[in-house]
Short mmCIF file of C-alpha atoms and ligand atoms in Angstrom, two decimals:
data_model
loop_
_atom_site.label_atom_id
_atom_site.label_comp_id
_atom_site.label_asym_id
_atom_site.label_seq_id
_atom_site.Cartn_x
_atom_site.Cartn_y
_atom_site.Cartn_z
CA MET A 1 -0.08 -0.05 0.01
CA ARG A 2 1.22 3.54 -0.85
CA ILE A 3 0.50 6.06 1.78
CA LEU A 4 1.10 9.84 1.56
CA VAL A 5 1.38 11.33 4.99
CA THR A 6 0.90 15.18 5.22
CA GLY A 7 2.30 17.17 8.12
CA ALA A 8 4.93 14.44 8.23
CA ALA A 9 7.24 16.52 10.49
CA GLY A 10 4.70 17.29 13.13
CA GLN A 11 3.79 15.41 16.32
CA LEU A 12 1.34 12.99 14.81
CA GLY A 13 2.63 12.89 11.18
CA ARG A 14 5.95 11.52 12.30
CA GLU A 15 4.33 8.64 14.13
CA VAL A 16 2.11 7.78 11.21
CA LEU A 17 5.19 7.81 8.79
CA GLU A 18 7.12 5.53 11.22
CA LYS A 19 4.23 3.09 11.89
CA ALA A 20 3.13 2.85 8.22
CA ALA A 21 6.77 1.99 7.11
CA ASP A 22 6.95 -0.61 9.92
CA ARG A 23 3.89 -2.14 8.63
CA GLY A 24 5.40 -2.52 5.16
CA ALA A 25 3.58 0.36 3.41
CA GLU A 26 5.46 2.43 0.90
CA VAL A 27 5.34 5.83 2.49
CA LEU A 28 5.99 9.42 1.39
CA GLY A 29 6.01 12.24 3.85
CA LEU A 30 4.85 15.68 2.72
CA VAL A 31 6.69 18.50 4.58
CA ARG A 32 6.82 22.09 4.40
CA GLY A 33 10.35 22.58 5.82
CA GLU A 34 12.93 20.04 6.79
CA GLY A 35 12.25 16.43 5.92
CA VAL A 36 12.08 13.49 8.34
CA PRO A 37 15.46 11.70 8.67
CA GLY A 38 15.27 8.05 7.35
CA PHE A 39 12.00 8.75 5.28
CA ALA A 40 11.32 9.74 1.79
CA CYS A 41 9.82 13.19 1.89
CA ALA A 42 8.57 15.67 -0.68
CA ARG A 43 8.63 19.27 0.21
CA ALA A 44 5.46 21.26 -0.54
CA ASP A 45 3.12 23.78 1.02
CA LEU A 46 -0.32 22.23 1.50
CA THR A 47 -1.95 25.49 0.37
CA ASP A 48 -0.07 25.30 -3.04
CA GLU A 49 -2.49 23.33 -5.27
CA ARG A 50 0.03 22.73 -8.17
CA SER A 51 2.58 21.28 -5.75
CA LEU A 52 0.00 19.00 -4.19
CA GLN A 53 -1.08 17.76 -7.61
CA ARG A 54 2.48 17.19 -8.67
CA VAL A 55 3.22 15.17 -5.50
CA THR A 56 0.12 13.17 -5.59
CA GLU A 57 0.42 12.39 -9.34
CA ASP A 58 4.08 11.38 -9.08
CA PHE A 59 3.43 9.18 -5.81
CA ARG A 60 0.04 7.85 -6.84
CA PRO A 61 -1.01 7.04 -3.20
CA ASP A 62 -3.71 4.53 -2.27
CA ALA A 63 -4.33 6.60 0.73
CA VAL A 64 -3.56 10.12 2.07
CA ILE A 65 -3.45 10.58 5.77
CA ASN A 66 -3.73 14.28 6.36
CA CYS A 67 -1.99 15.14 9.58
CA ALA A 68 -1.03 18.77 8.62
CA ALA A 69 -3.04 21.61 10.13
CA TRP A 70 -2.72 25.03 11.51
CA THR A 71 -2.75 23.90 15.29
CA ALA A 72 -1.90 27.11 17.13
CA VAL A 73 -5.32 27.59 18.50
CA ASP A 74 -4.92 31.01 20.12
CA ALA A 75 -2.93 32.47 17.22
CA ALA A 76 -5.78 31.40 14.99
CA GLU A 77 -7.89 33.98 16.53
CA ALA A 78 -5.68 36.84 15.41
CA PRO A 79 -7.44 38.63 12.40
CA GLU A 80 -4.15 38.62 10.47
CA ASN A 81 -3.86 34.92 10.63
CA ARG A 82 -7.43 33.83 9.72
CA GLU A 83 -6.76 33.52 5.99
CA ALA A 84 -3.66 31.33 6.59
CA VAL A 85 -5.61 29.17 9.11
CA TRP A 86 -8.47 28.67 6.64
CA ALA A 87 -6.12 27.99 3.73
CA VAL A 88 -4.53 25.02 5.50
CA ASN A 89 -7.34 23.64 7.59
CA SER A 90 -10.11 23.94 5.15
CA THR A 91 -9.22 24.99 1.55
CA ALA A 92 -6.14 22.60 1.29
CA VAL A 93 -8.38 19.63 2.49
CA LYS A 94 -10.77 20.53 -0.32
CA THR A 95 -7.79 20.32 -2.72
CA LEU A 96 -6.69 17.02 -1.25
CA ALA A 97 -10.21 15.56 -1.40
CA LEU A 98 -10.56 16.53 -5.07
CA LEU A 99 -7.17 15.05 -5.93
CA CYS A 100 -7.95 11.83 -3.96
CA ARG A 101 -11.28 11.54 -5.75
CA ALA A 102 -9.75 12.07 -9.16
CA GLN A 103 -6.96 9.65 -8.46
CA GLY A 104 -9.07 7.02 -6.64
CA ALA A 105 -7.20 7.44 -3.31
CA ARG A 106 -8.61 7.18 0.11
CA LEU A 107 -8.49 10.31 2.37
CA ILE A 108 -8.12 10.10 6.13
CA GLN A 109 -8.66 13.56 7.63
CA VAL A 110 -7.56 14.09 11.20
CA SER A 111 -9.95 16.39 13.14
CA THR A 112 -10.49 17.60 16.68
CA ASP A 113 -12.80 17.83 19.68
CA TYR A 114 -12.69 21.63 18.95
CA VAL A 115 -15.47 21.07 16.48
CA PHE A 116 -17.73 20.86 19.55
CA GLY A 117 -18.35 23.54 22.12
CA ARG A 118 -20.67 21.71 24.55
CA THR A 119 -20.89 22.33 28.27
CA ASP A 120 -22.88 19.23 29.22
CA ASP A 121 -21.25 16.07 30.56
CA ALA A 122 -22.56 13.55 28.12
CA GLU A 123 -20.25 11.52 25.81
CA ILE A 124 -20.13 12.99 22.36
CA LEU A 125 -21.09 10.68 19.41
CA PRO A 126 -19.68 11.09 16.00
CA GLU A 127 -23.15 11.92 14.55
CA ASP A 128 -23.74 14.69 17.13
CA GLU A 129 -24.22 18.28 15.92
CA PRO A 130 -20.94 20.24 15.81
CA SER A 131 -20.82 23.62 17.58
CA PRO A 132 -17.22 25.03 17.33
CA LEU A 133 -16.36 28.03 19.50
CA SER A 134 -13.12 29.10 17.96
CA VAL A 135 -11.60 29.97 14.48
CA TYR A 136 -9.48 26.81 14.78
CA GLY A 137 -12.62 24.74 15.49
CA LYS A 138 -14.68 26.26 12.67
CA SER A 139 -11.90 25.88 10.21
CA LYS A 140 -11.35 22.15 11.20
CA LEU A 141 -15.13 21.58 10.80
CA GLU A 142 -14.89 23.21 7.33
CA GLY A 143 -11.99 20.76 6.78
CA GLU A 144 -14.24 17.80 7.73
CA ARG A 145 -16.79 18.86 5.26
CA ALA A 146 -14.26 19.34 2.52
CA ALA A 147 -12.86 15.80 3.13
CA ALA A 148 -16.27 14.44 2.29
CA LEU A 149 -15.89 15.78 -1.27
CA CYS A 150 -13.96 12.51 -1.60
CA GLU A 151 -16.49 9.88 -1.19
CA ASN A 152 -13.87 7.36 0.09
CA HIS A 153 -12.88 9.39 3.12
CA CYS A 154 -12.80 8.87 6.83
CA VAL A 155 -12.63 11.87 9.42
CA VAL A 156 -11.02 10.81 12.67
CA ARG A 157 -11.59 13.36 15.50
CA THR A 158 -9.20 13.14 18.41
CA SER A 159 -8.62 15.06 21.61
CA TRP A 160 -5.72 16.16 23.78
CA LEU A 161 -2.97 14.80 21.58
CA PHE A 162 0.41 14.18 23.10
CA GLY A 163 3.58 12.68 21.60
CA LYS A 164 7.05 13.73 20.77
CA GLY A 165 6.34 17.34 20.24
CA ASP A 166 4.99 20.35 22.22
CA ASN A 167 1.96 19.32 24.10
CA PHE A 168 0.37 19.55 27.51
CA VAL A 169 2.23 16.65 28.96
CA ARG A 170 5.57 18.15 28.04
CA THR A 171 4.48 21.47 29.43
CA MET A 172 3.38 20.01 32.70
CA LEU A 173 6.70 18.19 33.12
CA ARG A 174 8.70 21.37 32.34
CA LEU A 175 6.63 23.43 34.75
CA GLY A 176 6.55 20.69 37.32
CA ARG A 177 10.41 20.59 37.54
CA THR A 178 10.48 24.26 38.47
CA HIS A 179 7.27 25.12 40.42
CA ALA A 180 6.01 23.83 43.68
CA SER A 181 2.43 24.24 42.61
CA LEU A 182 0.54 24.74 39.39
CA ARG A 183 -2.95 26.01 38.61
CA VAL A 184 -4.71 23.78 36.06
CA VAL A 185 -8.32 24.02 34.86
CA SER A 186 -10.68 21.55 36.19
CA ASP A 187 -13.77 22.30 34.17
CA GLN A 188 -12.42 21.07 30.82
CA THR A 189 -12.90 17.23 30.49
CA GLY A 190 -11.84 14.70 27.94
CA ARG A 191 -9.36 11.90 27.40
CA PRO A 192 -5.82 12.22 25.98
CA ALA A 193 -4.60 10.62 22.83
CA TYR A 194 -1.19 9.35 22.55
CA ALA A 195 0.29 9.95 18.96
CA PRO A 196 1.83 6.43 18.35
CA ASP A 197 -1.40 4.75 19.43
CA LEU A 198 -3.60 7.15 17.24
CA ALA A 199 -1.10 6.67 14.35
CA ALA A 200 -1.81 2.88 14.41
CA LEU A 201 -5.62 3.53 14.31
CA LEU A 202 -5.16 5.94 11.37
CA ILE A 203 -3.34 3.34 9.36
CA ASP A 204 -6.02 0.80 10.24
CA ALA A 205 -8.53 3.48 8.97
CA ALA A 206 -6.45 3.93 5.72
CA GLU A 207 -6.56 0.24 5.07
CA ALA A 208 -10.29 -0.30 5.98
CA PRO A 209 -13.29 0.50 3.75
CA ARG A 210 -15.16 2.32 6.60
CA ARG A 211 -16.38 5.85 5.60
CA GLY A 212 -17.70 8.72 7.74
CA VAL A 213 -16.61 10.11 11.06
CA LEU A 214 -14.82 8.26 13.82
CA HIS A 215 -13.84 9.36 17.34
CA ALA A 216 -10.43 8.23 18.78
CA ALA A 217 -8.75 8.87 21.97
CA ASN A 218 -7.08 6.55 24.41
CA GLU A 219 -9.33 4.52 26.65
CA GLY A 220 -9.66 4.97 30.41
CA PRO A 221 -11.65 7.40 32.43
CA PHE A 222 -12.64 10.77 31.32
CA VAL A 223 -10.54 13.42 33.34
CA SER A 224 -10.33 17.07 33.84
CA ARG A 225 -7.10 18.75 32.70
CA ALA A 226 -6.27 19.17 36.36
CA ALA A 227 -6.68 15.42 37.10
CA PHE A 228 -4.63 14.55 33.90
CA ALA A 229 -1.83 16.99 35.38
CA GLN A 230 -2.03 15.11 38.77
CA GLU A 231 -1.54 11.76 36.99
CA ILE A 232 1.37 13.21 35.02
CA MET A 233 3.04 14.49 38.27
CA ARG A 234 2.40 11.24 40.04
CA GLN A 235 3.92 8.99 37.18
CA ALA A 236 6.72 11.33 36.78
CA GLY A 237 7.56 11.33 40.51
CA LEU A 238 7.22 15.08 40.85
CA LYS A 239 5.87 16.56 44.05
CA THR A 240 4.26 19.63 42.31
CA GLN A 241 0.79 20.18 43.80
CA ILE A 242 -1.90 20.76 41.21
CA ILE A 243 -4.37 23.38 42.14
CA PRO A 244 -7.72 22.92 40.35
CA VAL A 245 -9.19 26.24 39.02
CA THR A 246 -12.14 27.08 36.82
CA THR A 247 -11.37 28.15 33.16
CA ALA A 248 -12.85 31.60 34.24
CA ALA A 249 -10.54 31.89 37.21
CA TYR A 250 -7.49 30.79 35.21
CA GLY A 251 -7.85 33.82 33.09
CA PRO A 252 -8.62 34.53 29.49
CA ALA A 253 -7.25 32.85 26.32
CA ALA A 254 -7.63 34.14 22.94
CA ALA A 255 -9.49 31.02 21.79
CA GLU A 256 -12.34 29.65 23.87
CA ARG A 257 -11.88 25.90 24.73
CA PRO A 258 -14.57 23.35 24.79
CA ALA A 259 -15.68 22.24 28.30
CA ASN A 260 -16.80 18.96 27.12
CA SER A 261 -14.32 16.88 25.07
CA ARG A 262 -15.67 13.61 26.12
CA LEU A 263 -15.46 11.89 22.58
CA SER A 264 -17.22 8.51 22.77
CA THR A 265 -14.91 5.91 21.22
CA ASP A 266 -17.53 3.11 21.10
CA CYS A 267 -17.66 3.77 17.26
CA LEU A 268 -14.27 2.19 17.02
CA GLU A 269 -15.32 -1.28 18.10
CA GLN A 270 -18.72 -0.86 16.16
CA ALA A 271 -16.66 -0.13 13.03
CA GLY A 272 -14.34 -3.24 13.60
CA PHE A 273 -11.32 -1.27 14.87
CA SER A 274 -9.41 -1.92 18.03
CA ARG A 275 -9.79 0.56 20.81
CA LEU A 276 -6.69 2.47 21.85
CA PRO A 277 -4.97 1.36 25.05
CA ASP A 278 -5.69 3.12 28.43
CA TRP A 279 -4.31 6.64 28.50
CA ARG A 280 -2.53 5.92 31.89
CA ASP A 281 -0.54 3.29 30.13
CA ALA A 282 0.08 5.44 27.22
CA LEU A 283 1.32 8.13 29.56
CA SER A 284 3.79 5.68 31.23
CA ARG A 285 5.24 4.81 27.79
CA TYR A 286 5.55 8.32 26.90
CA LEU A 287 7.38 9.16 30.18
CA ALA A 288 9.76 6.21 29.70
CA TRP A 289 10.41 7.63 26.14
CA GLU A 290 11.00 11.09 27.64
CA LYS A 291 13.41 9.73 30.24
CA GLU A 292 15.54 8.17 27.58
CA ASN A 293 15.33 10.85 24.84
CA GLY A 294 13.76 14.00 26.19
N1 NAP B 1 -2.35 18.83 19.29
C1 NAP B 1 -3.59 18.53 19.73
O1 NAP B 1 -3.83 18.63 20.98
C2 NAP B 1 -4.61 17.94 18.85
C3 NAP B 1 -5.93 17.68 19.31
C4 NAP B 1 -6.96 17.15 18.49
C5 NAP B 1 -6.68 17.05 17.10
N2 NAP B 1 -5.50 17.51 16.68
C6 NAP B 1 -5.23 17.44 15.16
O2 NAP B 1 -4.22 16.38 15.04
C7 NAP B 1 -3.55 16.71 13.84
C8 NAP B 1 -2.06 16.72 13.98
O3 NAP B 1 -1.69 17.54 15.09
P1 NAP B 1 -0.28 17.74 15.66
O4 NAP B 1 -0.40 18.12 17.08
O5 NAP B 1 0.61 16.62 15.06
O6 NAP B 1 0.13 19.10 14.91
P2 NAP B 1 1.62 19.71 14.70
O7 NAP B 1 2.66 19.03 15.50
O8 NAP B 1 1.45 21.15 14.82
O9 NAP B 1 1.95 19.37 13.10
C9 NAP B 1 1.16 19.98 12.12
C10 NAP B 1 2.07 19.78 10.91
O10 NAP B 1 1.33 20.51 9.87
C11 NAP B 1 2.23 21.12 9.05
N3 NAP B 1 1.75 22.21 8.27
C12 NAP B 1 0.98 23.38 8.79
N4 NAP B 1 0.70 24.16 7.73
C13 NAP B 1 1.29 23.60 6.58
C14 NAP B 1 1.17 23.99 5.24
N5 NAP B 1 0.65 25.11 4.85
N6 NAP B 1 1.81 23.18 4.43
C15 NAP B 1 2.33 22.03 4.78
N7 NAP B 1 2.40 21.67 6.06
C16 NAP B 1 1.80 22.33 6.95
C17 NAP B 1 3.29 21.60 10.00
O11 NAP B 1 4.49 21.93 9.40
P3 NAP B 1 5.75 22.64 9.96
O12 NAP B 1 6.41 21.68 10.76
O13 NAP B 1 6.44 23.27 8.85
O14 NAP B 1 5.07 23.73 10.83
C18 NAP B 1 3.37 20.52 10.94
O15 NAP B 1 4.36 19.62 10.70
C19 NAP B 1 -4.17 18.04 13.26
O16 NAP B 1 -5.05 17.91 12.37
C20 NAP B 1 -4.79 18.68 14.56
O17 NAP B 1 -5.84 19.53 14.22
C21 NAP B 1 -4.50 17.92 17.45
#
């Protein structure tokens, strides 16, 4: 199988590239800047339609796994960035979808819990009505709709992604080493997704015929950000005290965050995919990796 991985230098894209190659797929990473050592990569900006066409026509992928996105959620709110956010999170997905459709390739589009803006505490099903609160969330929702222009597509929404990049876990570890206490919000609830575990699911999704929307995060209990931070400190052996605060008390951020990020992952089993491992186990694997390489 030939798999094109966009955003291949990103936190998730790297893992997808590595795992797909491990499984024997012929992989090509699409990067905007530096390539990924050890992997074939093509350099192109996702917003450059001609380059995308050239790369896909040369490589002829069976599947494209789109891990590229504008992911700086607060910066996305700045009026001067909106056009660029929209170009990569929405317009470029449309281009990819049309290219995939024309070339008979399958499109796997990675999306986010930020397409929801709910304050209830029910689990969110893939078919529930989206209600994004932020520019990032709105642009990703448009990206989902654009992906559907390729009939053979699957949207995989995930939440609280962490891996070998800048993310909540790394921030907590860095701050935990220098602070006796940390204020962390306790009214945003969800489940983390570990990039290598999610990468495996994305490749399963690329190989399977299932169409539509899936929700994917690691299994285990839903937790608040504060409870997640407490578990990070506990597993890392840090004594930092986590002080739970409300989002309002924490102070304003440019982009409003969803309070409810409880993505129901029952759809994975129903669609014949394996559920991801418990996030507490994923966290311990990540911390072991950090200890060795971080
Ligand atoms: N991080 C989270 O907590 C989270 C949660 C839910 C869903 N997601 C979704 O998961 C996916 C992967 O996220 P991530 O954390 O791996 O993101 P990331 O580390 O920020 O990686 C995104 C990648 O996209 C590339 N990219 C951005 N604009 C581009 C353009 N115009 N042309 C080509 N490449 C471009 C970036 O390239 P450069 O390296 O050159 O910047 C980067 O490599 C995204 O779809 C995101 O929306 C993330």
